[in-house]
Coordinates of C-alpha atoms in Angstrom, one line a residue:
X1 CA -1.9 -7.5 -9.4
X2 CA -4.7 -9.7 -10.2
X3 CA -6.3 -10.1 -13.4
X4 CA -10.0 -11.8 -12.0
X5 CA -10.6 -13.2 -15.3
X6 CA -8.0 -15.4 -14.8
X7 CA -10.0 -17.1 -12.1
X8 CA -12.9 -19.5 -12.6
X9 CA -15.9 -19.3 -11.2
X10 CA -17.0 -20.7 -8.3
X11 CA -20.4 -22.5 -7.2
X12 CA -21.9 -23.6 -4.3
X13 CA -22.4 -22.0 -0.8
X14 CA -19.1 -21.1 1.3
X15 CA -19.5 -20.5 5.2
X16 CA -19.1 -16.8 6.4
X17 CA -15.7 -16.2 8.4
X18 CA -14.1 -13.2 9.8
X19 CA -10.8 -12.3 9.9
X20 CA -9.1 -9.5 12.3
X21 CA -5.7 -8.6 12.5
X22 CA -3.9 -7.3 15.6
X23 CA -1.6 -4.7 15.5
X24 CA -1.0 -1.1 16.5
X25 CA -3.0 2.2 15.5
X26 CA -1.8 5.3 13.5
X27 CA 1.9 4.8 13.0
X28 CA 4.2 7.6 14.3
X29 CA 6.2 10.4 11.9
X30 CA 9.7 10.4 11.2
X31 CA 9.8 14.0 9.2
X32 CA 8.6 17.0 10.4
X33 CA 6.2 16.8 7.2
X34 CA 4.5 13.7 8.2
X35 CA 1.3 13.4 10.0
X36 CA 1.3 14.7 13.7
X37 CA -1.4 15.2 16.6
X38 CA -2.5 18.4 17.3
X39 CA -0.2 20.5 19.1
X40 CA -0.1 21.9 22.6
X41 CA -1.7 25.2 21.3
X42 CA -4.2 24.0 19.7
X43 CA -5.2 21.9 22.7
X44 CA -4.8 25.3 24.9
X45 CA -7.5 27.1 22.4
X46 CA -10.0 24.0 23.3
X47 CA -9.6 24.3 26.8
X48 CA -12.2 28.0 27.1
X49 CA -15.1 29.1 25.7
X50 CA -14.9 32.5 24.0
X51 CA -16.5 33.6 27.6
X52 CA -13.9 32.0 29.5
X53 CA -15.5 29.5 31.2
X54 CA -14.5 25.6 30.6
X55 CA -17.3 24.1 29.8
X56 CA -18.3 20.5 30.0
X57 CA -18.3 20.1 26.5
X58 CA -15.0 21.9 25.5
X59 CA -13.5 19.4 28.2
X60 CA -15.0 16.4 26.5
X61 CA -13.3 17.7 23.3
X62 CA -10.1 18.4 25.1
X63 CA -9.9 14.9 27.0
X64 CA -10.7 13.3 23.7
X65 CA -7.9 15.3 21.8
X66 CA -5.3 15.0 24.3
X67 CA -6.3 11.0 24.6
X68 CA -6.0 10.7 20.5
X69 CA -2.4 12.3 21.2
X70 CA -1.4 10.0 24.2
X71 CA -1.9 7.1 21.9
X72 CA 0.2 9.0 19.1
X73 CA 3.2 9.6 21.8
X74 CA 3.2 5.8 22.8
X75 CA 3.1 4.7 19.2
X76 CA 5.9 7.3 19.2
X77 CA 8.0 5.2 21.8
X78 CA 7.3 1.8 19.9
X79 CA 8.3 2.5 16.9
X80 CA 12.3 2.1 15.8
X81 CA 12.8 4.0 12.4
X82 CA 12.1 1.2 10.2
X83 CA 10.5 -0.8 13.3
X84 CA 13.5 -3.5 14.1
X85 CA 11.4 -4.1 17.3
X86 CA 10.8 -7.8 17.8
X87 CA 13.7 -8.4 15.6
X88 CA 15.8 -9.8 18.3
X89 CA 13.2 -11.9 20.3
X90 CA 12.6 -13.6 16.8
X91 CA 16.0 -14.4 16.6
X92 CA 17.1 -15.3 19.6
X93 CA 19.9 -13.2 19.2
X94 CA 21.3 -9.1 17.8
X95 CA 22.2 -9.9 14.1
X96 CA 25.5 -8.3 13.2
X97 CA 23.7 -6.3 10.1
X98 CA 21.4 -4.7 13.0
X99 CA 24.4 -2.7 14.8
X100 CA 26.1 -1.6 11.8
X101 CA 27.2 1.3 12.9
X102 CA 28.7 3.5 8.9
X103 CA 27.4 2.4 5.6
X104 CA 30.9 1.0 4.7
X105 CA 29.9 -1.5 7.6
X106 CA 26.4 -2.5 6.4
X107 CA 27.8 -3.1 3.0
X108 CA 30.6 -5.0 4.1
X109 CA 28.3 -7.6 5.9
X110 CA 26.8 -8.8 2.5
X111 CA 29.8 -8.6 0.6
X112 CA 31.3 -11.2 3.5
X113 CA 27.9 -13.1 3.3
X114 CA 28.8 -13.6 -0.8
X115 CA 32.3 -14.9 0.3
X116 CA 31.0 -17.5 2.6
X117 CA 28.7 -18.6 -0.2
X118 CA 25.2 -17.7 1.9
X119 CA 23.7 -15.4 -0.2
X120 CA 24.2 -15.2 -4.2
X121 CA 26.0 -12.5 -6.1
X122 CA 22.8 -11.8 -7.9
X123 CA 21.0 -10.7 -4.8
X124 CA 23.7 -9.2 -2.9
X125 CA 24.3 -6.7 -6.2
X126 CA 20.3 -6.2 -6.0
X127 CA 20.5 -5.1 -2.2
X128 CA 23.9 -2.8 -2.8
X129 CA 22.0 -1.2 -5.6
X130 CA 19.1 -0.6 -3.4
X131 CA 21.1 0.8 -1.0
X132 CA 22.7 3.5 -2.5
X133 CA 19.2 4.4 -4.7
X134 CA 17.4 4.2 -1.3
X135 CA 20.3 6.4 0.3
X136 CA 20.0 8.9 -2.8
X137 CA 16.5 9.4 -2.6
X138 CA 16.2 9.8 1.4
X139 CA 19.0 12.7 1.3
X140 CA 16.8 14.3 -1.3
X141 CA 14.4 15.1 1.6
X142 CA 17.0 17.3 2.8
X143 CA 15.6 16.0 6.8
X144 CA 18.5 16.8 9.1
X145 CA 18.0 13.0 10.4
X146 CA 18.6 11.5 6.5
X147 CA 22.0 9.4 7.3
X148 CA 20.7 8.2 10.7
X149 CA 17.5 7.1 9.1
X150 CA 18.8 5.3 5.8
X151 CA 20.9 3.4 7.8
X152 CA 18.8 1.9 10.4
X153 CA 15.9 1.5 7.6
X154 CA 18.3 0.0 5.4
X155 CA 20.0 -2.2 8.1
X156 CA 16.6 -3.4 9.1
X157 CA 15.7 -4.1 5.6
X158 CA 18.9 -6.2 4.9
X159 CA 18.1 -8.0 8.0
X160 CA 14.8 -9.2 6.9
X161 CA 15.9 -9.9 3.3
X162 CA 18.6 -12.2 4.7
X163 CA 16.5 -14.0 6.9
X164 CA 14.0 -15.2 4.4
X165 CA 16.7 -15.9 2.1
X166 CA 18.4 -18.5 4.8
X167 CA 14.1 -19.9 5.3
X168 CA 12.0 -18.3 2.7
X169 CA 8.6 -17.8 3.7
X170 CA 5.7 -19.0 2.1
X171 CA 2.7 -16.7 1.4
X172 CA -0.7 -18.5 1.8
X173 CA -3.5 -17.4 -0.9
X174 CA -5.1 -15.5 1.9
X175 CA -2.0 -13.8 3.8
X176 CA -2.7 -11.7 7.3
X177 CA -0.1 -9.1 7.5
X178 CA 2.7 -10.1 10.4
X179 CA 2.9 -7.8 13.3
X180 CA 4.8 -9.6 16.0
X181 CA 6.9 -10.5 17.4
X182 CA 8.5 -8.2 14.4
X183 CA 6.1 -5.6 13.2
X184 CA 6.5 -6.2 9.7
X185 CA 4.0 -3.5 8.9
X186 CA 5.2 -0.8 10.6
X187 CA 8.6 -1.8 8.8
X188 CA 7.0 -1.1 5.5
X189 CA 5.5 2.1 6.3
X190 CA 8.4 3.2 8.2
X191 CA 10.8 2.4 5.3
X192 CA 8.7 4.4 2.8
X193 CA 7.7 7.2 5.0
X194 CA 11.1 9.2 3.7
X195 CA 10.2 9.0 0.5
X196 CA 7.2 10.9 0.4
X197 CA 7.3 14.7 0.4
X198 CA 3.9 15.0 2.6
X199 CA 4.4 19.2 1.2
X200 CA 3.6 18.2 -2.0
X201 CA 0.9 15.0 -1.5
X202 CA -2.9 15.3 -1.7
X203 CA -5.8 13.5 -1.2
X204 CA -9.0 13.5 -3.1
X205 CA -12.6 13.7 -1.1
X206 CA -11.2 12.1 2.2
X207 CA -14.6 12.6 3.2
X208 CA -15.7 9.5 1.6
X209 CA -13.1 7.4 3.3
X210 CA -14.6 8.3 6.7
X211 CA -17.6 7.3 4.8
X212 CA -16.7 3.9 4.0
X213 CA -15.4 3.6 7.9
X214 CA -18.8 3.9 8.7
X215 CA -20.1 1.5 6.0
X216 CA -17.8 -1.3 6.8
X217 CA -18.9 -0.9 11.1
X218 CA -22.4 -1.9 9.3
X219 CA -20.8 -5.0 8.3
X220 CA -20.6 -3.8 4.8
X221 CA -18.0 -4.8 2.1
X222 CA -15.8 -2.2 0.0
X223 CA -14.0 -2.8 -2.9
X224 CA -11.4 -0.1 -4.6
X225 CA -11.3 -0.4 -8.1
X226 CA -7.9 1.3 -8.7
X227 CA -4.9 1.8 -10.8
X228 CA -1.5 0.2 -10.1
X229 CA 1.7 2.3 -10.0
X230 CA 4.7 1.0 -7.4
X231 CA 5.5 -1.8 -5.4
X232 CA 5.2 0.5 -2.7
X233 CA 1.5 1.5 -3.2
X234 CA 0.3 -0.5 -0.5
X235 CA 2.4 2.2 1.9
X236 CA 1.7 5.2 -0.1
X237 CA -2.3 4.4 0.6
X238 CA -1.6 3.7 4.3
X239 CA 0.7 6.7 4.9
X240 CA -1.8 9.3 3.4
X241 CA -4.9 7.4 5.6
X242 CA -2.8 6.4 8.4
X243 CA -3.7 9.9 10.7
X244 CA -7.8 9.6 9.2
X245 CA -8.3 6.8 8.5
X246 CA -6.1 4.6 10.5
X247 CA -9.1 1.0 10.3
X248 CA -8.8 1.6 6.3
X249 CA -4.9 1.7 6.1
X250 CA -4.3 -1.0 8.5
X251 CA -7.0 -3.6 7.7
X252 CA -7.1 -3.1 3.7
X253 CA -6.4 -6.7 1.9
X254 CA -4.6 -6.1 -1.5
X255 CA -5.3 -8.5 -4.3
X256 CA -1.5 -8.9 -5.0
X257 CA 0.6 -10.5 -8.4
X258 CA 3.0 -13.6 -7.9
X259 CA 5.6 -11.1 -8.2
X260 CA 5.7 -9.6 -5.1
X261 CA 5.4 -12.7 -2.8
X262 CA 8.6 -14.5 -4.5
X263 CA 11.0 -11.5 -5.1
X264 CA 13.7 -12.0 -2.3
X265 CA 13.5 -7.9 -1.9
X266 CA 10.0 -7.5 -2.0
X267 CA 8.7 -10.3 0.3
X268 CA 9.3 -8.7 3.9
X269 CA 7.8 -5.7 3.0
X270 CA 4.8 -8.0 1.3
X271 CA 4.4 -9.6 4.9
X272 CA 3.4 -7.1 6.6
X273 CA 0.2 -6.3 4.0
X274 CA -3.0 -7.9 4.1
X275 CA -2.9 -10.1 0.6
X276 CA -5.2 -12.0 -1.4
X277 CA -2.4 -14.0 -3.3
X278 CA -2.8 -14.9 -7.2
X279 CA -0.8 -15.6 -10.6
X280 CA -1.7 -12.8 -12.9
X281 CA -2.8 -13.6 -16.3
X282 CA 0.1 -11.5 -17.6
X283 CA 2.5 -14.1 -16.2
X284 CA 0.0 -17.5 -16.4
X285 CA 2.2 -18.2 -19.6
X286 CA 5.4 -17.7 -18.6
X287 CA 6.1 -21.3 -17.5
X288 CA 3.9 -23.9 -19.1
X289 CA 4.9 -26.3 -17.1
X290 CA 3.5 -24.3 -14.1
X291 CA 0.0 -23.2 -15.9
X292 CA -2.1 -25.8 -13.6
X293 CA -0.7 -25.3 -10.4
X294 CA -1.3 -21.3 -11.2
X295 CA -4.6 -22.5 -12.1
X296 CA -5.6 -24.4 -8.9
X297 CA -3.6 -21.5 -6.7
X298 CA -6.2 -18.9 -8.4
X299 CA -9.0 -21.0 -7.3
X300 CA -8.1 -21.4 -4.1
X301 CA -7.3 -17.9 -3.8
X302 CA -10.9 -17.2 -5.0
X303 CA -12.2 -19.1 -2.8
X304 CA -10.5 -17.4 0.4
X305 CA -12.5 -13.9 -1.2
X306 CA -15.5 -15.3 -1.0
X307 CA -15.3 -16.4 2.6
X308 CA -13.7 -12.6 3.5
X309 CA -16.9 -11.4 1.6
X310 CA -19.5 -13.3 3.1
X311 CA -18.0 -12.2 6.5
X312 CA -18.5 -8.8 5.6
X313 CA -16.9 -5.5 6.8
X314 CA -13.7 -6.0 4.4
X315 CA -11.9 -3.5 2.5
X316 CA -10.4 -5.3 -0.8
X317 CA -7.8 -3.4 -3.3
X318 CA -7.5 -4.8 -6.3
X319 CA -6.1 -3.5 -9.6
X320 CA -8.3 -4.5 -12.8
X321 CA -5.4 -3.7 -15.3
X322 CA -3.2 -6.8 -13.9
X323 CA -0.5 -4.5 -13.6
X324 CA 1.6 -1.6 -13.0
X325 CA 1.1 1.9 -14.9
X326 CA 3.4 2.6 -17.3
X327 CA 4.8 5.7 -19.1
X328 CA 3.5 6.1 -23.1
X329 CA 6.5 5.2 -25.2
X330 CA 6.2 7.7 -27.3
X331 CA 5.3 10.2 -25.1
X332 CA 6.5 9.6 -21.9
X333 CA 3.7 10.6 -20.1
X334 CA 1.6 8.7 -17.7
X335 CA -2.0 7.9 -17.5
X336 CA -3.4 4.9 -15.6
X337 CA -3.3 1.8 -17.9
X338 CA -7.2 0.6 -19.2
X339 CA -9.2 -1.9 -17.4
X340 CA -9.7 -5.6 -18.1
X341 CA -13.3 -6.0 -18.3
X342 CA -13.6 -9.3 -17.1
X343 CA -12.0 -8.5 -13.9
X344 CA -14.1 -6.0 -13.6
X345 CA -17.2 -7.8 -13.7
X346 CA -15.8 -11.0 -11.9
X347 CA -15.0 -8.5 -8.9
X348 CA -18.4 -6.8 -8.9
X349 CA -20.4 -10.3 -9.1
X350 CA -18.1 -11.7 -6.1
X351 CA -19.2 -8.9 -4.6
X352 CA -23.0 -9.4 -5.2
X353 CA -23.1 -12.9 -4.3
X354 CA -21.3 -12.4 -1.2
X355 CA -24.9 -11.9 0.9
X356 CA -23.7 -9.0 2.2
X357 CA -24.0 -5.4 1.6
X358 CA -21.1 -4.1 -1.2
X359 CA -20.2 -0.6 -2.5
X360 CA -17.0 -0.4 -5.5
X361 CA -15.6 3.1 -5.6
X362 CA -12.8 4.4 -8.2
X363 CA -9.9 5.1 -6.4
X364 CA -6.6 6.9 -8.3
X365 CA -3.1 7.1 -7.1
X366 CA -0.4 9.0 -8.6
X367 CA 2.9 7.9 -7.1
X368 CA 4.9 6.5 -9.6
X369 CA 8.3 8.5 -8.6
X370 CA 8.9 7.3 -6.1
X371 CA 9.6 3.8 -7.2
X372 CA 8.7 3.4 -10.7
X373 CA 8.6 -0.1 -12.6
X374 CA 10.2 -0.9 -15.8
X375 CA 9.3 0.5 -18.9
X376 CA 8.1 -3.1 -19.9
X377 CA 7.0 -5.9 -18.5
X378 CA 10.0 -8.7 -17.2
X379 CA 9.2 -12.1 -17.1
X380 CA 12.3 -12.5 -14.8
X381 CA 12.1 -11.4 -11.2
X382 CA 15.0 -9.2 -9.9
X383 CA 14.0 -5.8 -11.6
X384 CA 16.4 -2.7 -10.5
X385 CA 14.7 -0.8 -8.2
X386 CA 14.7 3.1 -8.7
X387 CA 13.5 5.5 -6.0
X388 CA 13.3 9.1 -5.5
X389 CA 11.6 11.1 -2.7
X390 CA 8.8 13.0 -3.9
X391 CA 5.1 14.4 -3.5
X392 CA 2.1 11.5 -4.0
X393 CA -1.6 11.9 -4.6
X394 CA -4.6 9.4 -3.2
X395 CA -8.3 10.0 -4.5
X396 CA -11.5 8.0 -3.9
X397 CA -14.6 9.0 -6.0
X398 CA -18.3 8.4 -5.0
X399 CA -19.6 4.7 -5.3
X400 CA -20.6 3.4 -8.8
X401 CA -23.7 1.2 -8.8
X402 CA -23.6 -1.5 -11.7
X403 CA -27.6 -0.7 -12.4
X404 CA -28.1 2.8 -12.3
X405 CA -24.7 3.0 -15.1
X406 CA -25.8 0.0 -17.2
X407 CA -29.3 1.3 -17.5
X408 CA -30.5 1.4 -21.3
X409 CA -28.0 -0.8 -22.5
X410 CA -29.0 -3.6 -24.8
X411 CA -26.6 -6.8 -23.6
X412 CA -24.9 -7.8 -20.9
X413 CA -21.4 -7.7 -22.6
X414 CA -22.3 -4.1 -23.1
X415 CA -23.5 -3.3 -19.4
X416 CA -20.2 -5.3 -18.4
X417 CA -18.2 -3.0 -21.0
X418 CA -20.2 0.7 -19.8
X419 CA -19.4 0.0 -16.2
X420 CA -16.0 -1.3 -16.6
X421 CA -15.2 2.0 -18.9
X422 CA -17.3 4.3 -16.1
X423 CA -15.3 3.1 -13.5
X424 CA -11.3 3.8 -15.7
X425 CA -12.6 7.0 -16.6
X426 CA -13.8 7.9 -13.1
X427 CA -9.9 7.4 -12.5
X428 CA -8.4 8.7 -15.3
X429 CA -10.5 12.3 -14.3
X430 CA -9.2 12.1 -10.8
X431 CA -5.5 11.2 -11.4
X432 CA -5.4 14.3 -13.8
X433 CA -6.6 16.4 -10.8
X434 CA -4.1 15.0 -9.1
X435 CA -1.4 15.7 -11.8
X436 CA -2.2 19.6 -11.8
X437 CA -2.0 19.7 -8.2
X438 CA 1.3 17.9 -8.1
X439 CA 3.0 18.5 -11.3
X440 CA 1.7 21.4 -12.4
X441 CA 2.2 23.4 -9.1
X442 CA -1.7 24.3 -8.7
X443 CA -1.9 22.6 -5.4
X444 CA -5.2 22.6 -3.8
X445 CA -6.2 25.0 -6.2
X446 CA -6.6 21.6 -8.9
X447 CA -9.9 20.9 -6.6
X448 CA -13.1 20.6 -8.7
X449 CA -16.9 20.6 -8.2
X450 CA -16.0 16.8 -7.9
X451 CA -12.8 15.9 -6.2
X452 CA -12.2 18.2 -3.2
X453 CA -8.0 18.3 -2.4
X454 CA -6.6 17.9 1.0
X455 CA -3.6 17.6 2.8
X456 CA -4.2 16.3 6.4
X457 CA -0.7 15.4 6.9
X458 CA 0.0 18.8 6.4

């Protein structure tokens, strides 16, 4: 994820634009431990007044329940495990890989792929390997579904990899998430929904997410200054907000590394997420033939910001550590990795300068199971992927405002410094609450006078 300070600064006024992407609302469950509408009993409770009568505003709170659960029924009917709707309009044609009907079958379709020289070995021994981790972590679940849906999901997902390998697509800096006529989105979510055990996931103060909801129909910007665990973040935030906070999930624009927009098994599930596309200081190096078209990428990348900024009502991710988490080497033990301070503050004065209302908030996730990185950083792409299904945690913390933190200090390197280090250890507090609740077993119980655990999926 992006390291600002690897981007220069830019001067001069830029015209206000908005941006909208189209697309469906909450996304449908597959497990009986995802998110759900509220059932028929609940709805039957609504319906009277403890004096029996059915009052005018019981039914407006009735009509507007059974509405919400309509829409959740229909987004039931349109979704196709890992979404291969649109799949064949887009083609023109049912792909082979798509009625695969035994695993022996699906692999057997990219071994012959190899033979007829259309795809390398390298990446066909990437995607067999992703298989069987995928299949391995699913069946963990123990849903009675699990074979059906790792081999649709993983059909799907060899379908999509295949075709941008035969016409690779090519990310723009500012990328709108695809949802048609193949709902790359719902794709992503879909394929990482298994993986999460919604029994053991929280979420920290949701309250402030409905919160920012309200902010950004002001025509306010927020930005999330947050720690980087998985590839499959982007999902893990969406799936936790998808049922409360559906605007948030489906709208958020991640600020998002090189990495995951040329990594033949990572860019379809990178299309369907909003991106803000850069090279990442960690990697500026790693060709120095390539250093000034990096350069000239990142500033046009910042440039695409500032226009979503000026437009206002944006939600931006971005990760100020310009990476993934990692475990301690000597400990093996996890903590959210520190904060470049010069992303910080490049983020914050974007922000300012934008004309237009802006609030950063800490946000902390705590879902590195289910698809850890490697224990270093590769310079090649093509890491192994490991999964496993289990519980993940999502907390947002109260708004920091640069002044009111900075107040007393002497320079600005320091006020740049305090608010930067106010802003880690804001997350660093709330990923430990999220540790005891997950790891240590103390579910909600880990709540605090600060960070209030839920689980609305529950």
């Amino acid at each position: 994820m992006l390291v600002l300070s690897a981007l220069p600064r830019v001067s001069g006024s830029v015209s206000a634009a908005r941006f909208s992407v189209s697309g469906v609302g909450s996304s449908p469950a597959l497990s009986s431990r995802s998110c759900t509408p509220l059932d028929s009993s609940v709805r039957s409770s609504l319906r009277r007044c403890p004096c029996g009568i059915y009052t005018s505003r019981t039914k407006a709170v009735v009509e507007a329940v059974e509405s919400k659960a309509a829409e959740w029924r229909s987004a039931m009917k349109r979704a196709v495990l890992a979404s291969d709707t649109g799949a064949e309009e887009e083609v023109g044609h049912a792909r082979p890989i798509l009625r695969a009907r035994s695993e022996e079958e699906l692999l057997s379709y990219i071994r012959k792929e190899v033979e007829t020289g259309r795809l390398s070995s390298d990446i066909a021994n990437g995607l067999e390997e992703l298989y069987y981790n995928y299949r391995n972590a699913v069946l963990q679940s123990g849903d009675p579904r699990a074979n059906k849906i790792i081999l649709s999901n993983m059909a799907v997902a060899f379908d999509r990899i295949l075709l941008d390998v035969e016409d690779p697509f090519t990310f723009s800096p500012y990328h709108q998430a695809i949802r048609e006529p193949f709902d790359y989105y719902m794709f992503g979510q879909n394929y990482i929904r298994p993986l999460i055990d919604f029994r053991r996931s929280y979420i920290g103060n949701i309250s402030i997410f409905s919160d920012m909801e309200r902010k950004l129909q002001q025509g306010h910007n927020i930005v999330l200054m947050s720690n980087h665990q998985t590839e499959a973040d982007p999902a893990v935030i969406a799936l936790l907000l998808e049922r409360t906070n559906s605007h948030i999930a489906e709208t958020m624009i991640f600020v998002a590394g090189d990495r995951v927009v040329t990594d033949p098994l990572c860019k379809p599930f990178s299309m369907g997420r909003n991106l803000l596309c850069v090279y990442s200081k960690k990697h500026m190096d790693d060709a120095p033939e390539l250093i000034e078209m990096k350069r000239k990428a990142n500033t046009r990348s910042l440039k695409e910001m500032a226009l979503l900024l000026r437009g206002g009502s944006q939600t931006i991710w971005i990760a100020p550590s310009g990476g993934r988490d990692r475990p301690d080497p000597n400990t093996g033990e996890w903590h959210p990795a520190p904060f470049d301070v010069s992303s910080v503050d490049n983020m914050r004065r974007l922000v300012e300068h934008s004309s237009v209302p802006g609030h950063i908030y800490p946000l902390s996730l705590l879902c590195y199971e289910v698809m850890p990185p490697p224990p270093q950083v590769e310079k090649q792409i093509g890491e192994r992927r490991t999964i496993s299904f289990h519980g993940v945690g999502l907390s947002v913390a109260p708004e920091l405002n640069f002044n009111e933190v900075t107040a007393g200090r002497e320079t600005p390197e320091e006020a740049k410094e305090a608010f930067s280090q106010a802003l880690y250890n804001s997350v660093g507090e709330q990923y430990n609450v999220l540790k005891s609740a997950i790891y240590e077993h103390q579910g909600l119980n880990a709540s605090n006078s600060i960070i209030s655990l839920s689980q609305p999926c529950q």
